[in-house]
PDB file of C-alpha atoms and ligand atoms in Angstrom:
ATOM      1  CA  UNK A   1     -34.962   9.821  -6.333  1.00 74.00           C
ATOM      2  CA  UNK A   2     -36.737   7.006  -8.133  1.00 84.00           C
ATOM      3  CA  UNK A   3     -36.305   3.369  -7.167  1.00 95.00           C
ATOM      4  CA  UNK A   4     -33.744   1.502  -9.273  1.00 96.00           C
ATOM      5  CA  UNK A   5     -35.193  -1.196 -11.536  1.00 96.00           C
ATOM      6  CA  UNK A   6     -33.393  -3.842  -9.508  1.00 97.00           C
ATOM      7  CA  UNK A   7     -34.730  -2.541  -6.173  1.00 97.00           C
ATOM      8  CA  UNK A   8     -38.254  -2.223  -7.567  1.00 97.00           C
ATOM      9  CA  UNK A   9     -38.147  -5.828  -8.856  1.00 97.00           C
ATOM     10  CA  UNK A  10     -36.820  -7.060  -5.497  1.00 98.00           C
ATOM     11  CA  UNK A  11     -39.623  -5.319  -3.578  1.00 98.00           C
ATOM     12  CA  UNK A  12     -42.207  -6.591  -6.073  1.00 98.00           C
ATOM     13  CA  UNK A  13     -40.952 -10.099  -5.458  1.00 98.00           C
ATOM     14  CA  UNK A  14     -41.285  -9.501  -1.705  1.00 98.00           C
ATOM     15  CA  UNK A  15     -44.961  -8.594  -2.275  1.00 98.00           C
ATOM     16  CA  UNK A  16     -45.343 -12.069  -3.791  1.00 98.00           C
ATOM     17  CA  UNK A  17     -43.510 -13.644  -0.845  1.00 97.00           C
ATOM     18  CA  UNK A  18     -45.820 -11.869   1.641  1.00 98.00           C
ATOM     19  CA  UNK A  19     -48.922 -12.926  -0.287  1.00 97.00           C
ATOM     20  CA  UNK A  20     -47.560 -16.478  -0.442  1.00 97.00           C
ATOM     21  CA  UNK A  21     -47.072 -16.352   3.336  1.00 97.00           C
ATOM     22  CA  UNK A  22     -50.706 -15.293   3.703  1.00 97.00           C
ATOM     23  CA  UNK A  23     -51.764 -18.183   1.467  1.00 97.00           C
ATOM     24  CA  UNK A  24     -49.712 -20.697   3.500  1.00 97.00           C
ATOM     25  CA  UNK A  25     -51.143 -19.391   6.781  1.00 97.00           C
ATOM     26  CA  UNK A  26     -54.699 -19.572   5.402  1.00 97.00           C
ATOM     27  CA  UNK A  27     -54.059 -23.222   4.449  1.00 97.00           C
ATOM     28  CA  UNK A  28     -52.699 -23.877   7.948  1.00 97.00           C
ATOM     29  CA  UNK A  29     -55.746 -22.161   9.458  1.00 97.00           C
ATOM     30  CA  UNK A  30     -58.083 -24.399   7.449  1.00 96.00           C
ATOM     31  CA  UNK A  31     -56.080 -27.467   8.488  1.00 96.00           C
ATOM     32  CA  UNK A  32     -56.462 -26.486  12.156  1.00 96.00           C
ATOM     33  CA  UNK A  33     -60.201 -26.025  11.597  1.00 96.00           C
ATOM     34  CA  UNK A  34     -60.338 -29.539  10.180  1.00 94.00           C
ATOM     35  CA  UNK A  35     -58.608 -30.714  13.384  1.00 94.00           C
ATOM     36  CA  UNK A  36     -61.230 -28.848  15.462  1.00 95.00           C
ATOM     37  CA  UNK A  37     -58.519 -26.641  16.945  1.00 96.00           C
ATOM     38  CA  UNK A  38     -60.468 -23.454  16.278  1.00 97.00           C
ATOM     39  CA  UNK A  39     -58.320 -21.072  18.315  1.00 97.00           C
ATOM     40  CA  UNK A  40     -55.164 -22.252  16.543  1.00 97.00           C
ATOM     41  CA  UNK A  41     -57.101 -21.730  13.323  1.00 97.00           C
ATOM     42  CA  UNK A  42     -58.007 -18.190  14.374  1.00 96.00           C
ATOM     43  CA  UNK A  43     -54.350 -17.467  15.176  1.00 96.00           C
ATOM     44  CA  UNK A  44     -53.318 -18.529  11.647  1.00 97.00           C
ATOM     45  CA  UNK A  45     -56.122 -16.632   9.929  1.00 97.00           C
ATOM     46  CA  UNK A  46     -55.072 -13.479  11.817  1.00 96.00           C
ATOM     47  CA  UNK A  47     -51.478 -14.161  10.800  1.00 97.00           C
ATOM     48  CA  UNK A  48     -52.588 -14.454   7.158  1.00 98.00           C
ATOM     49  CA  UNK A  49     -54.309 -11.055   7.328  1.00 97.00           C
ATOM     50  CA  UNK A  50     -51.108  -9.571   8.762  1.00 96.00           C
ATOM     51  CA  UNK A  51     -49.090 -10.947   5.853  1.00 97.00           C
ATOM     52  CA  UNK A  52     -51.510  -9.357   3.400  1.00 98.00           C
ATOM     53  CA  UNK A  53     -51.049  -6.075   5.256  1.00 98.00           C
ATOM     54  CA  UNK A  54     -47.279  -6.487   4.823  1.00 97.00           C
ATOM     55  CA  UNK A  55     -47.744  -7.020   1.085  1.00 98.00           C
ATOM     56  CA  UNK A  56     -49.867  -3.862   0.997  1.00 98.00           C
ATOM     57  CA  UNK A  57     -47.214  -1.886   2.864  1.00 98.00           C
ATOM     58  CA  UNK A  58     -44.599  -2.880   0.255  1.00 98.00           C
ATOM     59  CA  UNK A  59     -47.003  -2.022  -2.580  1.00 98.00           C
ATOM     60  CA  UNK A  60     -47.708   1.438  -1.093  1.00 98.00           C
ATOM     61  CA  UNK A  61     -43.983   2.035  -0.812  1.00 98.00           C
ATOM     62  CA  UNK A  62     -43.361   1.234  -4.487  1.00 97.00           C
ATOM     63  CA  UNK A  63     -46.184   3.609  -5.442  1.00 96.00           C
ATOM     64  CA  UNK A  64     -44.926   6.340  -3.098  1.00 96.00           C
ATOM     65  CA  UNK A  65     -41.571   6.125  -4.858  1.00 96.00           C
ATOM     66  CA  UNK A  66     -43.241   6.672  -8.219  1.00 94.00           C
ATOM     67  CA  UNK A  67     -42.794   3.114  -9.485  1.00 96.00           C
ATOM     68  CA  UNK A  68     -45.308   0.459 -10.470  1.00 95.00           C
ATOM     69  CA  UNK A  69     -46.497  -2.611  -8.642  1.00 96.00           C
ATOM     70  CA  UNK A  70     -46.400  -5.868 -10.595  1.00 95.00           C
ATOM     71  CA  UNK A  71     -48.305  -8.758  -9.066  1.00 95.00           C
ATOM     72  CA  UNK A  72     -46.892 -12.191  -9.799  1.00 95.00           C
ATOM     73  CA  UNK A  73     -48.241 -15.742  -9.570  1.00 96.00           C
ATOM     74  CA  UNK A  74     -48.710 -17.057  -6.045  1.00 95.00           C
ATOM     75  CA  UNK A  75     -47.690 -20.688  -5.580  1.00 93.00           C
ATOM     76  CA  UNK A  76     -50.175 -23.050  -3.948  1.00 93.00           C
ATOM     77  CA  UNK A  77     -49.185 -24.020  -0.402  1.00 92.00           C
ATOM     78  CA  UNK A  78     -47.586 -27.446  -0.703  1.00 82.00           C
ATOM     79  CA  UNK A  79     -47.603 -28.414   2.961  1.00 77.00           C
ATOM     80  CA  UNK A  80     -49.133 -31.783   3.756  1.00 88.00           C
ATOM     81  CA  UNK A  81     -49.172 -31.329   7.501  1.00 94.00           C
ATOM     82  CA  UNK A  82     -50.540 -34.040   9.724  1.00 93.00           C
ATOM     83  CA  UNK A  83     -49.935 -32.624  13.181  1.00 95.00           C
ATOM     84  CA  UNK A  84     -49.985 -29.224  14.930  1.00 96.00           C
ATOM     85  CA  UNK A  85     -46.262 -29.672  15.578  1.00 96.00           C
ATOM     86  CA  UNK A  86     -45.534 -30.049  11.831  1.00 96.00           C
ATOM     87  CA  UNK A  87     -47.477 -26.865  11.123  1.00 97.00           C
ATOM     88  CA  UNK A  88     -45.792 -24.867  13.874  1.00 97.00           C
ATOM     89  CA  UNK A  89     -42.326 -26.032  12.954  1.00 97.00           C
ATOM     90  CA  UNK A  90     -42.909 -25.131   9.292  1.00 97.00           C
ATOM     91  CA  UNK A  91     -44.179 -21.716  10.428  1.00 97.00           C
ATOM     92  CA  UNK A  92     -40.945 -21.008  12.267  1.00 98.00           C
ATOM     93  CA  UNK A  93     -38.871 -22.161   9.269  1.00 97.00           C
ATOM     94  CA  UNK A  94     -40.973 -19.997   6.978  1.00 97.00           C
ATOM     95  CA  UNK A  95     -40.505 -16.907   9.146  1.00 98.00           C
ATOM     96  CA  UNK A  96     -36.738 -17.511   9.195  1.00 98.00           C
ATOM     97  CA  UNK A  97     -36.848 -17.638   5.402  1.00 98.00           C
ATOM     98  CA  UNK A  98     -38.776 -14.329   5.306  1.00 98.00           C
ATOM     99  CA  UNK A  99     -36.205 -12.744   7.652  1.00 98.00           C
ATOM    100  CA  UNK A 100     -33.448 -13.834   5.259  1.00 98.00           C
ATOM    101  CA  UNK A 101     -35.325 -12.216   2.367  1.00 98.00           C
ATOM    102  CA  UNK A 102     -35.782  -8.957   4.276  1.00 98.00           C
ATOM    103  CA  UNK A 103     -32.093  -8.947   5.190  1.00 98.00           C
ATOM    104  CA  UNK A 104     -31.190  -9.364   1.505  1.00 98.00           C
ATOM    105  CA  UNK A 105     -33.423  -6.398   0.637  1.00 98.00           C
ATOM    106  CA  UNK A 106     -31.557  -4.317   3.236  1.00 98.00           C
ATOM    107  CA  UNK A 107     -28.225  -5.474   1.743  1.00 98.00           C
ATOM    108  CA  UNK A 108     -29.381  -4.341  -1.706  1.00 98.00           C
ATOM    109  CA  UNK A 109     -30.630  -0.967  -0.398  1.00 97.00           C
ATOM    110  CA  UNK A 110     -27.243  -0.399   1.256  1.00 97.00           C
ATOM    111  CA  UNK A 111     -25.338  -1.519  -1.852  1.00 97.00           C
ATOM    112  CA  UNK A 112     -27.315   1.030  -3.864  1.00 96.00           C
ATOM    113  CA  UNK A 113     -27.016   3.674  -1.126  1.00 96.00           C
ATOM    114  CA  UNK A 114     -30.817   3.914  -1.264  1.00 96.00           C
ATOM    115  CA  UNK A 115     -31.315   5.364   2.215  1.00 96.00           C
ATOM    116  CA  UNK A 116     -35.093   5.768   1.848  1.00 96.00           C
ATOM    117  CA  UNK A 117     -35.572   2.062   1.169  1.00 97.00           C
ATOM    118  CA  UNK A 118     -33.081   1.182   3.890  1.00 97.00           C
ATOM    119  CA  UNK A 119     -35.073   3.248   6.399  1.00 97.00           C
ATOM    120  CA  UNK A 120     -38.412   1.863   5.156  1.00 98.00           C
ATOM    121  CA  UNK A 121     -37.155  -1.715   5.598  1.00 98.00           C
ATOM    122  CA  UNK A 122     -36.183  -1.266   9.257  1.00 98.00           C
ATOM    123  CA  UNK A 123     -39.847  -1.672  10.257  1.00 97.00           C
ATOM    124  CA  UNK A 124     -39.771  -5.139   8.637  1.00 98.00           C
ATOM    125  CA  UNK A 125     -36.424  -6.024  10.236  1.00 98.00           C
ATOM    126  CA  UNK A 126     -38.029  -5.348  13.639  1.00 97.00           C
ATOM    127  CA  UNK A 127     -41.286  -7.046  12.691  1.00 96.00           C
ATOM    128  CA  UNK A 128     -39.375 -10.239  11.850  1.00 96.00           C
ATOM    129  CA  UNK A 129     -37.927 -10.360  15.377  1.00 97.00           C
ATOM    130  CA  UNK A 130     -41.510 -10.552  16.669  1.00 94.00           C
ATOM    131  CA  UNK A 131     -42.664 -12.961  13.962  1.00 94.00           C
ATOM    132  CA  UNK A 132     -39.855 -15.415  14.708  1.00 97.00           C
ATOM    133  CA  UNK A 133     -40.355 -15.081  18.457  1.00 95.00           C
ATOM    134  CA  UNK A 134     -44.080 -15.762  18.302  1.00 94.00           C
ATOM    135  CA  UNK A 135     -43.619 -18.704  15.901  1.00 96.00           C
ATOM    136  CA  UNK A 136     -40.961 -20.144  18.245  1.00 97.00           C
ATOM    137  CA  UNK A 137     -43.262 -19.652  21.245  1.00 95.00           C
ATOM    138  CA  UNK A 138     -46.135 -21.434  19.520  1.00 95.00           C
ATOM    139  CA  UNK A 139     -43.893 -24.355  18.540  1.00 97.00           C
ATOM    140  CA  UNK A 140     -42.525 -24.609  22.098  1.00 96.00           C
ATOM    141  CA  UNK A 141     -46.069 -24.650  23.518  1.00 95.00           C
ATOM    142  CA  UNK A 142     -47.144 -27.424  21.139  1.00 96.00           C
ATOM    143  CA  UNK A 143     -43.999 -29.458  21.863  1.00 96.00           C
ATOM    144  CA  UNK A 144     -44.455 -29.092  25.623  1.00 95.00           C
ATOM    145  CA  UNK A 145     -48.098 -30.140  25.387  1.00 94.00           C
ATOM    146  CA  UNK A 146     -47.163 -33.189  23.343  1.00 90.00           C
ATOM    147  CA  UNK A 147     -50.436 -35.001  22.789  1.00 92.00           C
ATOM    148  CA  UNK A 148     -53.516 -33.803  20.923  1.00 91.00           C
ATOM    149  CA  UNK A 149     -55.744 -33.639  24.054  1.00 91.00           C
ATOM    150  CA  UNK A 150     -53.086 -31.505  25.766  1.00 92.00           C
ATOM    151  CA  UNK A 151     -52.796 -29.289  22.681  1.00 94.00           C
ATOM    152  CA  UNK A 152     -56.569 -28.885  22.817  1.00 92.00           C
ATOM    153  CA  UNK A 153     -56.174 -27.522  26.361  1.00 92.00           C
ATOM    154  CA  UNK A 154     -53.682 -24.947  25.045  1.00 92.00           C
ATOM    155  CA  UNK A 155     -56.464 -23.217  23.148  1.00 93.00           C
ATOM    156  CA  UNK A 156     -57.498 -21.204  26.226  1.00 92.00           C
ATOM    157  CA  UNK A 157     -54.028 -19.811  26.603  1.00 91.00           C
ATOM    158  CA  UNK A 158     -53.798 -19.082  22.895  1.00 92.00           C
ATOM    159  CA  UNK A 159     -57.096 -17.218  23.047  1.00 93.00           C
ATOM    160  CA  UNK A 160     -55.684 -14.972  25.782  1.00 91.00           C
ATOM    161  CA  UNK A 161     -52.570 -14.414  23.661  1.00 88.00           C
ATOM    162  CA  UNK A 162     -54.764 -13.364  20.730  1.00 90.00           C
ATOM    163  CA  UNK A 163     -56.590 -10.931  23.041  1.00 89.00           C
ATOM    164  CA  UNK A 164     -53.304  -9.428  24.204  1.00 86.00           C
ATOM    165  CA  UNK A 165     -52.094  -9.100  20.628  1.00 80.00           C
ATOM    166  CA  UNK A 166     -55.276  -7.342  19.603  1.00 80.00           C
ATOM    167  CA  UNK A 167     -54.842  -4.827  22.417  1.00 82.00           C
ATOM    168  CA  UNK A 168     -51.459  -3.731  21.099  1.00 75.00           C
ATOM    169  CA  UNK A 169     -51.636  -0.493  19.110  1.00 66.00           C
ATOM    170  CA  UNK A 170     -51.903  -1.112  15.380  1.00 58.00           C
ATOM    171  CA  UNK A 171     -48.988   0.039  13.208  1.00 57.00           C
TER     172      UNK A 171
HETATM  173 MG1  LIG B 201     -44.649 -10.759   6.717  1.00 67.45          MG
END
C-alpha cells in the first residue's frame, strides 16, 4: 500500500525538522568550540551527525514505500547563546519539540490506519526517550557545575560518556 499524500508530506517535513536539528547542533558545537569547551563541542557534533542519520532513515522509508523525497529549505539556527546552560536548556526544549512532532506523526499513522508507518515510527518514539534523557542529564550536569571553570572540569566526565555511547551497538 502506498503512502497517502498527507502522510508522505508529513514525513518529508520531518526530514526537514531532523536536518534543522542537525544544523542547530552544529551551531551549538561551533559555539562550544569558541568557548574552548572541546568535549562539549564534540558531543554536539556527534549529535548533529545522529540527526542527519535520522533524516536519512525517514528518507529511506519514503523511498521504500514507493514515494518521493522532497527536500525543503532549512532555517538558519537563530540561537544567540551566551552560556553552556543556555545551550543545554535549548537542547532539551528542542528535543521535547521533536518528540511532539513524532507523536503527531504516530497520531496521523493511526488515524489513517497505516500500520507500516505506525510500526516504523516506534523506533523514533523510543529514540526520543533517550534523546530527552541525555539532554536533561547534560543540562543537570551544567547546572550542578554552575561556573565556567567547574563546567570545564565536566569535560572529562563527558568524554567518558561519549566513549560509552560509542560502545553501544549501532542501530
Ligand atoms: Mg532526531
